Coordinates of N, CA and C in Angstrom, one line a residue:
M1 N -30.3 -60.8 -94.5 CA -29.9 -60.0 -93.4 C -28.6 -60.5 -92.9
T2 N -27.6 -59.6 -92.8 CA -26.3 -60.0 -92.3 C -26.2 -59.8 -90.8
V3 N -25.5 -60.7 -90.2 CA -25.3 -60.6 -88.7 C -23.9 -60.1 -88.5
R4 N -23.8 -59.0 -87.8 CA -22.5 -58.4 -87.4 C -22.1 -59.0 -86.1
S5 N -20.8 -59.4 -86.0 CA -20.3 -59.9 -84.8 C -20.2 -58.8 -83.8
R6 N -20.5 -59.1 -82.6 CA -20.5 -58.0 -81.5 C -19.0 -57.9 -81.0
P7 N -18.6 -56.8 -80.6 CA -17.3 -56.7 -80.0 C -17.2 -57.4 -78.7
L8 N -16.0 -58.0 -78.5 CA -15.8 -58.7 -77.2 C -15.4 -57.7 -76.1
S9 N -16.0 -58.0 -74.9 CA -15.6 -57.2 -73.8 C -14.2 -57.6 -73.3
P10 N -13.4 -56.7 -72.9 CA -12.1 -57.0 -72.3 C -12.2 -58.0 -71.2
H11 N -11.3 -58.9 -71.0 CA -11.3 -59.9 -70.0 C -9.9 -60.1 -69.5
L12 N -9.7 -61.0 -68.5 CA -8.4 -61.2 -67.9 C -7.3 -61.7 -68.9
Q13 N -7.7 -62.3 -70.0 CA -6.7 -62.8 -70.9 C -6.2 -61.6 -71.8
I14 N -6.9 -60.5 -71.8 CA -6.5 -59.4 -72.6 C -5.7 -58.4 -71.7
Y15 N -6.2 -58.2 -70.5 CA -5.5 -57.2 -69.6 C -4.2 -57.7 -69.1
R16 N -3.3 -56.8 -68.9 CA -2.0 -57.2 -68.3 C -2.2 -57.0 -66.8
W17 N -1.8 -58.0 -66.0 CA -1.9 -57.9 -64.6 C -1.1 -56.8 -64.0
T18 N -1.7 -56.0 -63.1 CA -1.0 -55.0 -62.4 C -1.2 -55.2 -60.9
I19 N -0.4 -54.5 -60.2 CA -0.5 -54.6 -58.7 C -1.8 -54.0 -58.2
T20 N -2.3 -53.0 -58.8 CA -3.5 -52.4 -58.4 C -4.7 -53.3 -58.7
M21 N -4.6 -54.1 -59.8 CA -5.7 -55.0 -60.1 C -5.6 -56.2 -59.0
A22 N -4.5 -56.6 -58.7 CA -4.3 -57.7 -57.7 C -4.8 -57.3 -56.4
M23 N -4.5 -56.0 -56.0 CA -4.9 -55.5 -54.7 C -6.4 -55.3 -54.6
S24 N -7.0 -54.9 -55.7 CA -8.4 -54.8 -55.8 C -9.1 -56.1 -55.5
I25 N -8.6 -57.2 -56.2 CA -9.2 -58.5 -56.0 C -8.9 -59.0 -54.6
A26 N -7.7 -58.7 -54.1 CA -7.4 -59.1 -52.7 C -8.3 -58.4 -51.7
H27 N -8.6 -57.1 -51.9 CA -9.4 -56.3 -51.0 C -10.8 -57.0 -51.0
R28 N -11.3 -57.4 -52.1 CA -12.7 -58.1 -52.1 C -12.6 -59.4 -51.4
A29 N -11.5 -60.2 -51.7 CA -11.3 -61.5 -51.0 C -11.2 -61.4 -49.5
T30 N -10.4 -60.4 -49.1 CA -10.3 -60.2 -47.6 C -11.5 -59.8 -47.0
G31 N -12.3 -59.0 -47.7 CA -13.7 -58.6 -47.1 C -14.5 -59.9 -46.9
I32 N -14.5 -60.8 -47.8 CA -15.2 -62.1 -47.7 C -14.6 -62.9 -46.6
A33 N -13.3 -63.0 -46.5 CA -12.6 -63.8 -45.5 C -12.9 -63.2 -44.1
N34 N -13.1 -61.9 -44.0 CA -13.4 -61.3 -42.7 C -14.7 -61.8 -42.1
Y35 N -15.6 -62.1 -43.0 CA -16.9 -62.7 -42.5 C -16.6 -64.1 -41.8
A36 N -15.8 -64.9 -42.5 CA -15.5 -66.2 -41.9 C -14.7 -66.0 -40.6
G37 N -13.8 -65.1 -40.6 CA -13.0 -64.8 -39.3 C -13.9 -64.3 -38.2
T38 N -14.9 -63.6 -38.5 CA -15.8 -63.1 -37.5 C -16.6 -64.2 -36.9
V39 N -16.9 -65.2 -37.7 CA -17.6 -66.4 -37.2 C -16.7 -67.1 -36.2
L40 N -15.4 -67.2 -36.5 CA -14.5 -67.8 -35.5 C -14.5 -67.0 -34.2
L41 N -14.5 -65.7 -34.3 CA -14.6 -64.9 -33.1 C -15.9 -65.2 -32.3
V42 N -17.0 -65.3 -33.0 CA -18.3 -65.5 -32.4 C -18.3 -66.9 -31.7
I43 N -17.7 -67.9 -32.4 CA -17.6 -69.2 -31.8 C -16.8 -69.2 -30.5
W44 N -15.7 -68.5 -30.5 CA -14.9 -68.3 -29.3 C -15.6 -67.6 -28.2
L45 N -16.3 -66.5 -28.5 CA -17.1 -65.8 -27.5 C -18.2 -66.7 -26.9
A46 N -18.9 -67.4 -27.8 CA -20.0 -68.3 -27.4 C -19.5 -69.4 -26.5
A47 N -18.3 -70.0 -26.8 CA -17.7 -71.0 -26.0 C -17.4 -70.4 -24.6
A48 N -16.9 -69.2 -24.6 CA -16.5 -68.6 -23.3 C -17.8 -68.4 -22.5
A49 N -18.9 -68.0 -23.1 CA -20.1 -67.8 -22.4 C -20.7 -69.1 -21.9
W50 N -20.5 -70.2 -22.6 CA -21.1 -71.5 -22.2 C -20.3 -72.1 -21.0
G51 N -19.1 -71.7 -20.8 CA -18.3 -72.2 -19.7 C -16.9 -72.7 -20.0
Q52 N -16.2 -73.1 -19.0 CA -14.8 -73.5 -19.2 C -14.6 -74.7 -20.1
G53 N -15.5 -75.7 -20.0 CA -15.4 -76.9 -20.9 C -15.4 -76.5 -22.4
P54 N -16.4 -75.9 -22.8 CA -16.5 -75.5 -24.3 C -15.3 -74.6 -24.7
L55 N -15.0 -73.7 -23.8 CA -13.9 -72.8 -24.1 C -12.5 -73.5 -24.2
N56 N -12.3 -74.5 -23.4 CA -11.1 -75.3 -23.5 C -11.0 -76.1 -24.8
V57 N -12.2 -76.6 -25.3 CA -12.2 -77.3 -26.6 C -11.9 -76.3 -27.7
V58 N -12.5 -75.1 -27.7 CA -12.2 -74.1 -28.8 C -10.8 -73.6 -28.7
N59 N -10.3 -73.4 -27.5 CA -8.9 -73.0 -27.3 C -7.9 -74.0 -27.8
E60 N -8.3 -75.3 -27.6 CA -7.4 -76.4 -28.1 C -7.4 -76.4 -29.6
I61 N -8.6 -76.2 -30.3 CA -8.6 -76.2 -31.7 C -7.9 -74.9 -32.3
Y62 N -8.1 -73.8 -31.7 CA -7.5 -72.6 -32.1 C -6.0 -72.6 -31.8
G63 N -5.6 -73.3 -30.8 CA -4.2 -73.4 -30.4 C -3.4 -74.4 -31.2
S64 N -4.0 -75.2 -32.0 CA -3.3 -76.2 -32.9 C -2.6 -75.4 -34.0
W65 N -1.7 -76.1 -34.6 CA -0.9 -75.5 -35.7 C -1.8 -75.0 -36.8
F66 N -2.8 -75.7 -37.1 CA -3.8 -75.3 -38.2 C -4.6 -74.1 -37.7
G67 N -5.1 -74.2 -36.4 CA -5.8 -73.1 -35.9 C -5.0 -71.8 -35.9
Q68 N -3.8 -71.9 -35.5 CA -2.9 -70.7 -35.5 C -2.7 -70.2 -36.9
L69 N -2.5 -71.1 -37.9 CA -2.4 -70.6 -39.2 C -3.6 -69.9 -39.7
V70 N -4.8 -70.4 -39.4 CA -6.1 -69.8 -39.8 C -6.2 -68.4 -39.1
L71 N -5.8 -68.3 -37.8 CA -5.9 -67.0 -37.1 C -4.9 -66.0 -37.6
F72 N -3.7 -66.5 -38.0 CA -2.7 -65.7 -38.6 C -3.3 -65.1 -39.9
G73 N -3.9 -65.9 -40.7 CA -4.5 -65.5 -42.0 C -5.6 -64.5 -41.7
F74 N -6.4 -64.7 -40.7 CA -7.5 -63.8 -40.4 C -6.9 -62.4 -39.9
T75 N -5.8 -62.5 -39.2 CA -5.2 -61.2 -38.8 C -4.7 -60.4 -40.0
W76 N -4.0 -61.2 -40.9 CA -3.6 -60.5 -42.1 C -4.7 -59.9 -42.9
S77 N -5.8 -60.7 -43.0 CA -7.0 -60.3 -43.8 C -7.6 -59.0 -43.2
L78 N -7.7 -58.9 -41.9 CA -8.2 -57.7 -41.2 C -7.3 -56.5 -41.5
I79 N -6.0 -56.7 -41.4 CA -5.1 -55.6 -41.5 C -5.0 -55.2 -43.0
H80 N -5.0 -56.1 -43.9 CA -4.9 -55.8 -45.3 C -6.2 -55.1 -45.8
H81 N -7.3 -55.6 -45.3 CA -8.6 -55.0 -45.7 C -8.7 -53.5 -45.2
M82 N -8.2 -53.3 -43.9 CA -8.3 -52.0 -43.4 C -7.4 -51.0 -44.1
L83 N -6.1 -51.5 -44.5 CA -5.2 -50.6 -45.2 C -5.7 -50.4 -46.6
G84 N -6.4 -51.4 -47.2 CA -7.0 -51.2 -48.5 C -8.1 -50.1 -48.5
G85 N -8.9 -50.2 -47.4 CA -9.9 -49.2 -47.2 C -9.3 -47.8 -47.0
L86 N -8.2 -47.7 -46.3 CA -7.5 -46.4 -46.1 C -7.0 -45.9 -47.5
R87 N -6.5 -46.8 -48.3 CA -6.0 -46.5 -49.6 C -7.1 -45.9 -50.5
H88 N -8.3 -46.5 -50.4 CA -9.4 -46.0 -51.2 C -9.9 -44.7 -50.6
F89 N -9.8 -44.5 -49.3 CA -10.2 -43.2 -48.7 C -9.2 -42.1 -49.2
V90 N -8.0 -42.4 -49.3 CA -7.0 -41.4 -49.8 C -7.4 -41.1 -51.3
W91 N -7.8 -42.1 -52.0 CA -8.1 -41.9 -53.4 C -9.4 -41.1 -53.5
D92 N -10.3 -41.1 -52.5 CA -11.5 -40.3 -52.5 C -11.2 -38.8 -52.6
F93 N -10.1 -38.5 -52.1 CA -9.7 -37.1 -52.1 C -8.8 -36.7 -53.3
I94 N -8.8 -37.7 -54.3 CA -8.1 -37.5 -55.5 C -6.6 -37.3 -55.2
L95 N -6.1 -38.0 -54.3 CA -4.7 -38.0 -54.0 C -4.1 -39.4 -54.4
G96 N -2.9 -39.4 -54.9 CA -2.2 -40.6 -55.2 C -2.8 -41.3 -56.4
M97 N -3.3 -40.5 -57.4 CA -4.0 -41.1 -58.5 C -3.1 -41.2 -59.8
E98 N -1.9 -40.6 -59.7 CA -1.0 -40.8 -60.8 C -0.5 -42.2 -60.9
P99 N -0.2 -42.7 -62.1 CA 0.2 -44.1 -62.3 C 1.3 -44.6 -61.4
G100 N 2.3 -43.9 -61.2 CA 3.4 -44.3 -60.3 C 2.9 -44.3 -58.8
Q101 N 2.1 -43.3 -58.5 CA 1.6 -43.2 -57.1 C 0.6 -44.4 -56.8
R102 N -0.3 -44.7 -57.8 CA -1.2 -45.8 -57.5 C -0.5 -47.1 -57.2
E103 N 0.5 -47.4 -58.0 CA 1.3 -48.6 -57.8 C 2.0 -48.6 -56.5
A104 N 2.6 -47.4 -56.2 CA 3.3 -47.3 -54.9 C 2.4 -47.5 -53.7
L105 N 1.2 -47.0 -53.8 CA 0.2 -47.2 -52.7 C -0.2 -48.7 -52.6
A106 N -0.4 -49.3 -53.7 CA -0.8 -50.7 -53.7 C 0.3 -51.6 -53.1
W107 N 1.6 -51.3 -53.5 CA 2.7 -52.1 -53.0 C 2.8 -51.8 -51.5
A108 N 2.6 -50.5 -51.1 CA 2.7 -50.2 -49.7 C 1.6 -50.9 -48.9
N109 N 0.5 -51.0 -49.5 CA -0.6 -51.7 -48.8 C -0.2 -53.2 -48.5
L110 N 0.4 -53.8 -49.5 CA 0.7 -55.2 -49.4 C 1.9 -55.4 -48.4
V111 N 2.9 -54.6 -48.5 CA 4.1 -54.7 -47.6 C 3.7 -54.4 -46.2
A112 N 2.9 -53.3 -46.0 CA 2.5 -52.8 -44.7 C 1.6 -53.9 -44.0
S113 N 0.8 -54.5 -44.8 CA -0.1 -55.5 -44.2 C 0.7 -56.7 -43.7
I114 N 1.7 -57.1 -44.4 CA 2.5 -58.2 -44.0 C 3.3 -57.8 -42.7
V115 N 4.0 -56.7 -42.8 CA 4.8 -56.2 -41.7 C 3.9 -56.0 -40.4
L116 N 2.8 -55.4 -40.5 CA 1.9 -55.2 -39.4 C 1.4 -56.5 -38.8
T117 N 1.1 -57.4 -39.7 CA 0.6 -58.7 -39.2 C 1.7 -59.4 -38.4
L118 N 2.9 -59.4 -38.9 CA 4.1 -60.0 -38.2 C 4.3 -59.3 -36.9
L119 N 4.2 -58.0 -36.9 CA 4.4 -57.2 -35.7 C 3.3 -57.5 -34.6
V120 N 2.1 -57.6 -35.0 CA 1.0 -57.9 -34.1 C 1.2 -59.3 -33.5
W121 N 1.5 -60.3 -34.3 CA 1.7 -61.6 -33.8 C 3.0 -61.7 -33.0
T122 N 4.0 -61.0 -33.3 CA 5.2 -61.0 -32.5 C 5.0 -60.4 -31.1
V123 N 4.3 -59.3 -31.1 CA 4.0 -58.6 -29.8 C 3.0 -59.3 -29.0
F124 N 1.8 -59.7 -29.6 CA 0.7 -60.1 -28.8 C 0.6 -61.6 -28.7
V125 N 1.2 -62.4 -29.6 CA 1.0 -63.8 -29.5 C 2.3 -64.6 -29.2
W126 N 3.4 -64.3 -29.9 CA 4.6 -65.1 -29.7 C 5.4 -64.6 -28.5
M127 N 5.2 -63.3 -28.1 CA 5.9 -62.8 -26.9 C 5.1 -63.1 -25.6
A128 N 3.8 -63.3 -25.7 CA 2.9 -63.4 -24.5 C 3.1 -64.8 -23.9

């Protein structure tokens, strides 16, 4: 009895990386990151409910350079995930499905998420 070798499934070493592939992975990663960011929000709300002392401790942590970096990343994650969802919503209507259009929407998603995150932080954090 001869054994035939089975065909290999395509994997990341075979595929050429594309912006749509990277944005698909980023969309999943930001969805996971949003859970962690929501925990940070719950911690802040719980500290506010417990009183001024716990709230001051959480505000001190979140106000540190590392806390600000984490919150900035959470803001980007929320915006990027939202725009990725809107991109998929547009695709649900079979719009923007041509190869050039798919890449343009993926790049627009990335650029817009960065620009909107900077805008949000400029207006609501750094200006306040």
